Short mmCIF file of C-alpha atoms in Angstrom, two decimals:
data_model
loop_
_atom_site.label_atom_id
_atom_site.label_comp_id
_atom_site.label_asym_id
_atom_site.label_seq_id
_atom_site.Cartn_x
_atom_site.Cartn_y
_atom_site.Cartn_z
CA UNK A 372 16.88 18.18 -10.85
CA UNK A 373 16.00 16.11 -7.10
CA UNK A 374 18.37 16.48 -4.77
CA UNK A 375 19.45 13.74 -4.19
CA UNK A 376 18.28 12.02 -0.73
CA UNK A 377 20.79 9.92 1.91
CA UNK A 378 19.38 7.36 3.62
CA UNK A 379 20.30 5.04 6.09
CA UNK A 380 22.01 1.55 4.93
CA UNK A 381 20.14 -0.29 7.25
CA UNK A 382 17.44 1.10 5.89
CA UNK A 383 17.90 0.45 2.45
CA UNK A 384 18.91 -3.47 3.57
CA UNK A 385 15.56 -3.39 5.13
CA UNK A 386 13.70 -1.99 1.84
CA UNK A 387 15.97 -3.87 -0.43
CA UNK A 388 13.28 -7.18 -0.89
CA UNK A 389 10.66 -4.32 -2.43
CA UNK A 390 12.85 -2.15 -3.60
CA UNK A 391 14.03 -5.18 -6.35
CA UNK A 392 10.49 -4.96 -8.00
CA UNK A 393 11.70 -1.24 -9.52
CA UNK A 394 14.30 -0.68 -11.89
CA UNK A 395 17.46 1.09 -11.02
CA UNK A 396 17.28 4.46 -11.77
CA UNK A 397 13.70 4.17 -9.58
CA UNK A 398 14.81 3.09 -6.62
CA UNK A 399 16.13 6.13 -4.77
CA UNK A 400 13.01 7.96 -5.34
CA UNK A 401 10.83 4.99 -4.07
CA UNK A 402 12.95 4.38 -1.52
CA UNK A 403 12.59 8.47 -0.85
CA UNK A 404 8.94 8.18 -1.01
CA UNK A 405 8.45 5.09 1.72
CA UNK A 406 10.32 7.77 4.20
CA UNK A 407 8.31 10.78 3.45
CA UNK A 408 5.16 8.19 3.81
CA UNK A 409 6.42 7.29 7.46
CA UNK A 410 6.99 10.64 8.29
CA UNK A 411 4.20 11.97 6.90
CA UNK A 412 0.65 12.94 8.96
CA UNK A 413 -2.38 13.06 7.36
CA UNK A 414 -3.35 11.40 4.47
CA UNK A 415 -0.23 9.16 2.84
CA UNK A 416 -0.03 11.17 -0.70
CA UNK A 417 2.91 11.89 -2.52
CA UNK A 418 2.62 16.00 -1.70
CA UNK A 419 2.11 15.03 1.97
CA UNK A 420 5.46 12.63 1.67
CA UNK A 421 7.72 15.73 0.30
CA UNK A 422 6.46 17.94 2.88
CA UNK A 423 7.75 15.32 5.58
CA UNK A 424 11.26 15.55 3.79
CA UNK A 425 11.28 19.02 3.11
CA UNK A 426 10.44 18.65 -0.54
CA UNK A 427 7.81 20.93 -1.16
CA UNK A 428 9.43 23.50 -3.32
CA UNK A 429 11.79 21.21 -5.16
CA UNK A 430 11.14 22.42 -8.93
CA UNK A 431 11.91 18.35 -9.84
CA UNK A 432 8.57 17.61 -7.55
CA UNK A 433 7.49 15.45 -10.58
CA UNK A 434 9.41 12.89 -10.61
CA UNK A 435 8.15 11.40 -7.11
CA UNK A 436 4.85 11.90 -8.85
CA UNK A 437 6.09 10.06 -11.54
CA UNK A 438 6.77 6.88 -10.18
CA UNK A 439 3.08 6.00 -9.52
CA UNK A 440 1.55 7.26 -12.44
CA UNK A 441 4.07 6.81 -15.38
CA UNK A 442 6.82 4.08 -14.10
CA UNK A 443 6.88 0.38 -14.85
CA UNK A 444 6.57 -1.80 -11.58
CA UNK A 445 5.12 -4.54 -10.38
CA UNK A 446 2.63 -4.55 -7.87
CA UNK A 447 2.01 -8.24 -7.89
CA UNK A 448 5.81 -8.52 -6.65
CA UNK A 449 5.55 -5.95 -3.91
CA UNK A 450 2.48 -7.88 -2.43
CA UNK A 451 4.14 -11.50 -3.13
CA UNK A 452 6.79 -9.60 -1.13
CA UNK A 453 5.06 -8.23 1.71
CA UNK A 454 2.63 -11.66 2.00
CA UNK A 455 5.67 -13.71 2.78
CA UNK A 456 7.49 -11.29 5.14
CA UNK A 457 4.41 -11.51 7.23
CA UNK A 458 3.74 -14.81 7.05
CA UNK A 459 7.62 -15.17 8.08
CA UNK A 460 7.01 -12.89 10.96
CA UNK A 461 3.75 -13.66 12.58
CA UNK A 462 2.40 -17.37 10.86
CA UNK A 463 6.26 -19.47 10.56
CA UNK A 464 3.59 -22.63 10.55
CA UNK A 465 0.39 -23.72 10.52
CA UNK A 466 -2.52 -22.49 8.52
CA UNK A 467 -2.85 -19.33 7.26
CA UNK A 468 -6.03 -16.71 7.80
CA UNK A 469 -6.76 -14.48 5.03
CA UNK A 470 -9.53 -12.21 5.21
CA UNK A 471 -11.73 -11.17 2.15
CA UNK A 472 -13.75 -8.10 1.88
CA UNK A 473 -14.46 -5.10 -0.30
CA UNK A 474 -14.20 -1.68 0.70
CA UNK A 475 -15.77 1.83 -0.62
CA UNK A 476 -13.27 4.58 -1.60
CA UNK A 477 -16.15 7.66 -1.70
CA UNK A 478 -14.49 9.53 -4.53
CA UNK A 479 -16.01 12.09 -6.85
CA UNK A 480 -15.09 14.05 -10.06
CA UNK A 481 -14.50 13.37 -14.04
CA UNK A 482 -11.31 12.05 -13.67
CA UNK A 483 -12.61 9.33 -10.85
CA UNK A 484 -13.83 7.09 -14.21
CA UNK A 485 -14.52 3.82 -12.62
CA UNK A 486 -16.17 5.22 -9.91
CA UNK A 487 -20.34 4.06 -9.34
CA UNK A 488 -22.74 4.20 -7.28
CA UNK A 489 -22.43 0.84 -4.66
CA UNK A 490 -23.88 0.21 -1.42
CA UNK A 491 -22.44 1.92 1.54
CA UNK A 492 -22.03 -0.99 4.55
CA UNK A 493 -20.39 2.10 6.78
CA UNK A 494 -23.59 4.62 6.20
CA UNK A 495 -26.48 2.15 5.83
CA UNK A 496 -28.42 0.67 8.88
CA UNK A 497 -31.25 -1.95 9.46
CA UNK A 498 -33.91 0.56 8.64
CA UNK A 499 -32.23 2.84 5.71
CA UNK A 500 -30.33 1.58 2.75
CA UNK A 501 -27.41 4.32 1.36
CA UNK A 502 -25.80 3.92 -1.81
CA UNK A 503 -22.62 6.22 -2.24
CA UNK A 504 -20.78 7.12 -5.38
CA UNK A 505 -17.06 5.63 -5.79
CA UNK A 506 -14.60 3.60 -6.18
CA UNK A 507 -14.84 -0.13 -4.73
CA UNK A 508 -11.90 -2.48 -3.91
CA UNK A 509 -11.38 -6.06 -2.99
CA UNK A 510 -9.31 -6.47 -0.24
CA UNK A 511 -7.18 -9.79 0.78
CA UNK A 512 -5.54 -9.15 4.58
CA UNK A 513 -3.75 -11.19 6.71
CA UNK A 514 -5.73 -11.98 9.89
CA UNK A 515 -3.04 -12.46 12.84
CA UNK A 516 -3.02 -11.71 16.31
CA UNK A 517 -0.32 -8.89 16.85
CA UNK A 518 1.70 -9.29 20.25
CA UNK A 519 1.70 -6.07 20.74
CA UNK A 520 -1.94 -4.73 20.19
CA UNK A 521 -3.14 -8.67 22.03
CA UNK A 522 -5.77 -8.82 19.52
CA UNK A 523 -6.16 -9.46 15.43
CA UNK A 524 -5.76 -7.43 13.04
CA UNK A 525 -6.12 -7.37 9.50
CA UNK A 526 -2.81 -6.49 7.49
CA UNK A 527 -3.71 -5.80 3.48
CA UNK A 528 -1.22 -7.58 1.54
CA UNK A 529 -3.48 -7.50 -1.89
CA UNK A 530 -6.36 -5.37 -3.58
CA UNK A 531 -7.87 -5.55 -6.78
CA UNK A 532 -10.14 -2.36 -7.78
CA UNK A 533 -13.68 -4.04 -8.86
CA UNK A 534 -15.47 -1.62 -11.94
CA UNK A 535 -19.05 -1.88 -12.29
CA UNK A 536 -20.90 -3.88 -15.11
CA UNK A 537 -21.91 -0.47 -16.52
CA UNK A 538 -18.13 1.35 -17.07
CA UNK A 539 -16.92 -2.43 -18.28
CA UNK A 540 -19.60 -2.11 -20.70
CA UNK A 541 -19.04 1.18 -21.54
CA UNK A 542 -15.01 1.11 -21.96
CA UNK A 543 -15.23 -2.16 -24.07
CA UNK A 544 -13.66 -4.23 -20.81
CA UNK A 545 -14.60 -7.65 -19.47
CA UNK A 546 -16.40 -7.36 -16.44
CA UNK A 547 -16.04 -9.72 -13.87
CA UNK A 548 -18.31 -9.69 -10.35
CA UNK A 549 -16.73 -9.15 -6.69
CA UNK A 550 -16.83 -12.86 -6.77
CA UNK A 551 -15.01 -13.96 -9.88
CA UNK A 552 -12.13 -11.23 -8.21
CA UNK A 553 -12.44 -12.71 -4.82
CA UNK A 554 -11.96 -16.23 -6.81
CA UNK A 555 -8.59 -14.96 -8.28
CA UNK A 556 -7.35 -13.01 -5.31
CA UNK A 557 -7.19 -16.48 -3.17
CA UNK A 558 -5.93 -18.32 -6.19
CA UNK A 559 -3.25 -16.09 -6.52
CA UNK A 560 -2.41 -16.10 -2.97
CA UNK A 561 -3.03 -20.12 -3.07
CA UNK A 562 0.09 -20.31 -5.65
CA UNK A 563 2.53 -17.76 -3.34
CA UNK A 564 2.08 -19.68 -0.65
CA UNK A 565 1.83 -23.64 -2.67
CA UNK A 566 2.63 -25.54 1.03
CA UNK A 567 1.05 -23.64 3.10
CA UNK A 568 -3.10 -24.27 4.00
CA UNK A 569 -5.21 -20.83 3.06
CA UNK A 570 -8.50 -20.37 5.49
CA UNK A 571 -10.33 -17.38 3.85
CA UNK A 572 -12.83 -15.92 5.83
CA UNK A 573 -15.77 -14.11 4.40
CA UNK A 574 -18.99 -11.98 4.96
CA UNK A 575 -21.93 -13.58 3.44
CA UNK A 576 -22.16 -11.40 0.46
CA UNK A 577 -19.34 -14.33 -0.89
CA UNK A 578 -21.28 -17.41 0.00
CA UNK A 579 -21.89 -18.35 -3.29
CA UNK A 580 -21.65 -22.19 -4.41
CA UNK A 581 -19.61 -21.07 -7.97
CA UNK A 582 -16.77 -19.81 -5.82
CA UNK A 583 -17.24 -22.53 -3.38
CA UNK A 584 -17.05 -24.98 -5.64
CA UNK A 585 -14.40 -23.35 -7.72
CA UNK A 586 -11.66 -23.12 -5.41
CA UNK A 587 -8.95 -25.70 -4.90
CA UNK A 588 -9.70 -27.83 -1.28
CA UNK A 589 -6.50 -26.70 -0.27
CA UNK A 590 -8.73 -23.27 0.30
CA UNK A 591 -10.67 -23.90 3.20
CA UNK A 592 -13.37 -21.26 3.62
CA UNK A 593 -15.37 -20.18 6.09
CA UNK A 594 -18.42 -17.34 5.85
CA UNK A 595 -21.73 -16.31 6.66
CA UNK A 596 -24.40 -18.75 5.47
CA UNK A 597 -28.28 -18.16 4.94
CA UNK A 598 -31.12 -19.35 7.66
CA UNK A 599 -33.19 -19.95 4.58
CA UNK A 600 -30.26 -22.09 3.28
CA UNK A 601 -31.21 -25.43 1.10
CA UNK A 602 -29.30 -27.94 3.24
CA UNK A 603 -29.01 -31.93 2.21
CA UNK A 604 -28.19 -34.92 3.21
CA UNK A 605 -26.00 -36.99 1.28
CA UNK A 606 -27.24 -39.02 -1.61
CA UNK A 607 -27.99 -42.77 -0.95
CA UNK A 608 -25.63 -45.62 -1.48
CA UNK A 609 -27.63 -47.71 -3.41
CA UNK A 610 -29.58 -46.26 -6.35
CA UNK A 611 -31.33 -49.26 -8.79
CA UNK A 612 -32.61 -46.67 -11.39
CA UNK A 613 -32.52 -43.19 -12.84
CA UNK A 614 -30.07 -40.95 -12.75
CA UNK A 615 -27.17 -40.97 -9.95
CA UNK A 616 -28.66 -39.18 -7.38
CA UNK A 617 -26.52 -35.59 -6.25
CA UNK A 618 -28.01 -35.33 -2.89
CA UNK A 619 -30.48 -37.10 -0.33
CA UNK A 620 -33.39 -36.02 2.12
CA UNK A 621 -34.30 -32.35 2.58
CA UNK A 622 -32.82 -31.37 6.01
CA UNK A 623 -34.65 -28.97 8.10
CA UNK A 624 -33.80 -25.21 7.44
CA UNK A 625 -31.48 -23.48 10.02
CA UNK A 626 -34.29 -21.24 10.79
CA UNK A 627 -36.76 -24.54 12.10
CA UNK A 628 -33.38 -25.45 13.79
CA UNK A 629 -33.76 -22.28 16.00
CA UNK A 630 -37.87 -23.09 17.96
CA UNK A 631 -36.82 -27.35 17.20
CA UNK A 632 -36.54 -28.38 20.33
CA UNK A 633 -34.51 -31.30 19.31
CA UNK A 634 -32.00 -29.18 18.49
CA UNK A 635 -28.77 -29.85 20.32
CA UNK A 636 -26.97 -26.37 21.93
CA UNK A 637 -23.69 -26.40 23.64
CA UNK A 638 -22.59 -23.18 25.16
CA UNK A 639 -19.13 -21.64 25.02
CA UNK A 640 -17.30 -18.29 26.01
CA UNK A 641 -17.67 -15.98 22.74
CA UNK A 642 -14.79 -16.58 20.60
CA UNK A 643 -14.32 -13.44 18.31
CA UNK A 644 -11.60 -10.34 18.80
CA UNK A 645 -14.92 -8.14 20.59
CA UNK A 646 -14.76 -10.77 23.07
CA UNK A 647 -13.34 -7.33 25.43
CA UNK A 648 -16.13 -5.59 24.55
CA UNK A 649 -18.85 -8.45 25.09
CA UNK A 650 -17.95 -11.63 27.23
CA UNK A 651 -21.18 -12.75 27.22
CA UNK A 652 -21.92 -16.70 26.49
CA UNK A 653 -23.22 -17.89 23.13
CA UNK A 654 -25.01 -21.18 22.25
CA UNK A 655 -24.11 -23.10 19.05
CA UNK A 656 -25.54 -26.02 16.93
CA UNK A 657 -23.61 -27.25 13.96
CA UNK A 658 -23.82 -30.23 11.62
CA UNK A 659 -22.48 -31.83 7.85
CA UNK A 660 -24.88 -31.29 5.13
CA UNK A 661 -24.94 -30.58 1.01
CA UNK A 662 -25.28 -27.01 0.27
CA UNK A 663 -27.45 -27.28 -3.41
CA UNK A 664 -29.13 -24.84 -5.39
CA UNK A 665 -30.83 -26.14 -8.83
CA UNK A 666 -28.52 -25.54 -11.67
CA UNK A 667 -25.57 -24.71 -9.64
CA UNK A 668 -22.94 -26.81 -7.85
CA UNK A 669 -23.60 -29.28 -4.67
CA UNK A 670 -20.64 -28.12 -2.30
CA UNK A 671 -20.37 -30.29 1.76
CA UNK A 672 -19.82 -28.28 4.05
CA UNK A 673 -20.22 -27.58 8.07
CA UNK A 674 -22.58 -25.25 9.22
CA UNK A 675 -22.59 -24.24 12.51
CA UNK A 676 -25.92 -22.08 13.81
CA UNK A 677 -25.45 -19.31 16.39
CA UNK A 678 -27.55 -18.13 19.09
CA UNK A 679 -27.31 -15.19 21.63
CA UNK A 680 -29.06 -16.20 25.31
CA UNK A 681 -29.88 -12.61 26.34
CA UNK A 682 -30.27 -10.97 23.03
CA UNK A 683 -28.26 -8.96 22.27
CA UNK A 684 -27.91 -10.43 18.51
CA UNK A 685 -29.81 -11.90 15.58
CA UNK A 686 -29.28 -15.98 15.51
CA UNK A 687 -26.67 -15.90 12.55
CA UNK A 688 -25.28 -19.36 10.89
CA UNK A 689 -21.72 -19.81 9.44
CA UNK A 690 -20.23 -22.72 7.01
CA UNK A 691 -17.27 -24.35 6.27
CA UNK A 692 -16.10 -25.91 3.36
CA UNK A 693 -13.98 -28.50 5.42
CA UNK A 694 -16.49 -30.71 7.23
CA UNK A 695 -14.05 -32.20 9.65
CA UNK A 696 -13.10 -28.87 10.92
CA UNK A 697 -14.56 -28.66 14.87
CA UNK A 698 -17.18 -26.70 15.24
CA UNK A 699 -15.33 -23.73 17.57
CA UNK A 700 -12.16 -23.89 15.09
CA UNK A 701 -15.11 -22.16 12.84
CA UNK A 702 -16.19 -19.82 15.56
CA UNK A 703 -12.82 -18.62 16.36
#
């Protein structure tokens, strides 16, 4: 048998909105558990948690371990939870910035079953390529500036674990790619927050024109986008025969766009949160065009093409799927 655990009432009041997605005879524990995980230093694990409250020879220990691995709960609730508490606190209005990525957990062993070999972003370098074996997650955080810190960070409010095509296949499960995931994460997150406008902002491993196209235009994305990158205009007006034409006149790749020297650059302070580290100046070109690929959707967008005056950087492009958005809106 626990002993049982006093906490705070203010506390409780405060834990009470995620605290509602367990059931009754739960909640102490949980609410136990979120205490020993504020406490706690080091890694945030259940043994680490009793330790903090002075739990570690309690012969009931299982029953903390119980509520993650044998309990009914939602986790969908507790992250519809926490996304509008921090909307409420740091985004009352206006749109809201939602950053995408996915994330390695390096994990090992025979239990670890959807682990895999992926790519390694955090290990790998220009000139070597590492692969590491584990478990990889899709990540959806809140991008706000924090008064405090006086620069952005990026609060997790959601996180899907992503198997590999080879365990789906294995186990008899329906495997779905990092981009069908990141394609429900913001559709999820879309219908929590139904009056609010979503900006998700991506690497370029999700510029793909299926998710682009897929998601609603209430999604406004904004990502990394290819030099090499088959740019259009739009289709002409009038068209007297054939088929209705999709898109126009092949514009010039972003690449050409760098030595062109019609090219028009406008310079501007760096707008990005290493701005401290930096300050240098960047130059920027940007236009409208049709982003097409044969046998794949045509999707407008903005793209806006970076360059770096002393170096420092590779030229880099990024696109928007709202064409009217200003160019430094993007870039910020």
């Amino acid at each position: 048998m626990v002993r049982p655990i006093v906490l705070p009432k203010s506390f409780v009041a405060w834990l009470w909105p995620y605290l509602e997605a367990f059931s009754g005879r739960t909640r102490a524990t949980v609410a136990a558990l979120a205490v020993g995980a504020v406490l706690a230093v080091g890694p945030r694990t259940v043994a680490n948690a009793l330790r903090a409250l002075g739990l570690a020879d309690e012969p009931g220990f299982a029953t903390f371990h119980r509520v993650l691995n044998r309990n009914a709960w939602s986790g969908l609730v507790l992250a519809r939870t926490l996304l509008h508490a921090l909307v409420g606190a740091f985004v009352p209005d206006g749109p809201v910035v939602i950053g995408v990525d996915h994330t390695l957990e390096r994990r090992r062993g025979p239990c670890i079953r959807p682990a895999s070999q992926y790519y390694d972003a955090v290990r790998s370098s220009k000139k070597r390529r590492v692969t590491s074996h584990g478990l990889r997650w899709l990540t959806a955080m809140l991008l706000v500036e924090v008064p405090f810190a006086g620069r952005i960070w990026g609060l997790p409010v959601l996180t899907a674990l992503t198997p590999s095509r080879s365990w789906c296949q294995e186990h008899g499960r329906h495997y779905r790619s990092v981009n069908d995931w990141a394609r429900a994460v913001l559709r999820r997150l879309h219908r929590w927050l139904p009056e609010r406008l979503v900006v998700a902002v991506m690497d370029g491993g999700f510029a793909a024109l299926d998710l682009l196209d897929a998601l609603s235009p209430s999604i406004i994305v904004v990502t990394r986008l290819r030099l090499d990158a088959a740019l259009f205009d739009p289709p002409p007006a009038e068209q007297h025969y054939g088929r209705p034409a999709v898109k126009g006149a092949r514009q010039p790749s972003l690449r050409a766009r760098l030595s062109d020297p019609e090219t028009v650059w406008r310079r501007a302070v760096q707008a990005s949160r290493t701005q401290w580290r930096t300050g240098g100046w960047i130059e920027y070109a940007s236009g409208t065009a049709l982003w097409y690929h044969a046998g794949k959707p045509v999707v407008p967008i903005l793209w806006v093409l970076v360059r770096y005056p002393d170096g420092r950087r590779e030229p880099e492009a990024f696109l928007c799927t709202d064409p009217t958005v200003p160019p430094r809106t993007v870039l910020e």
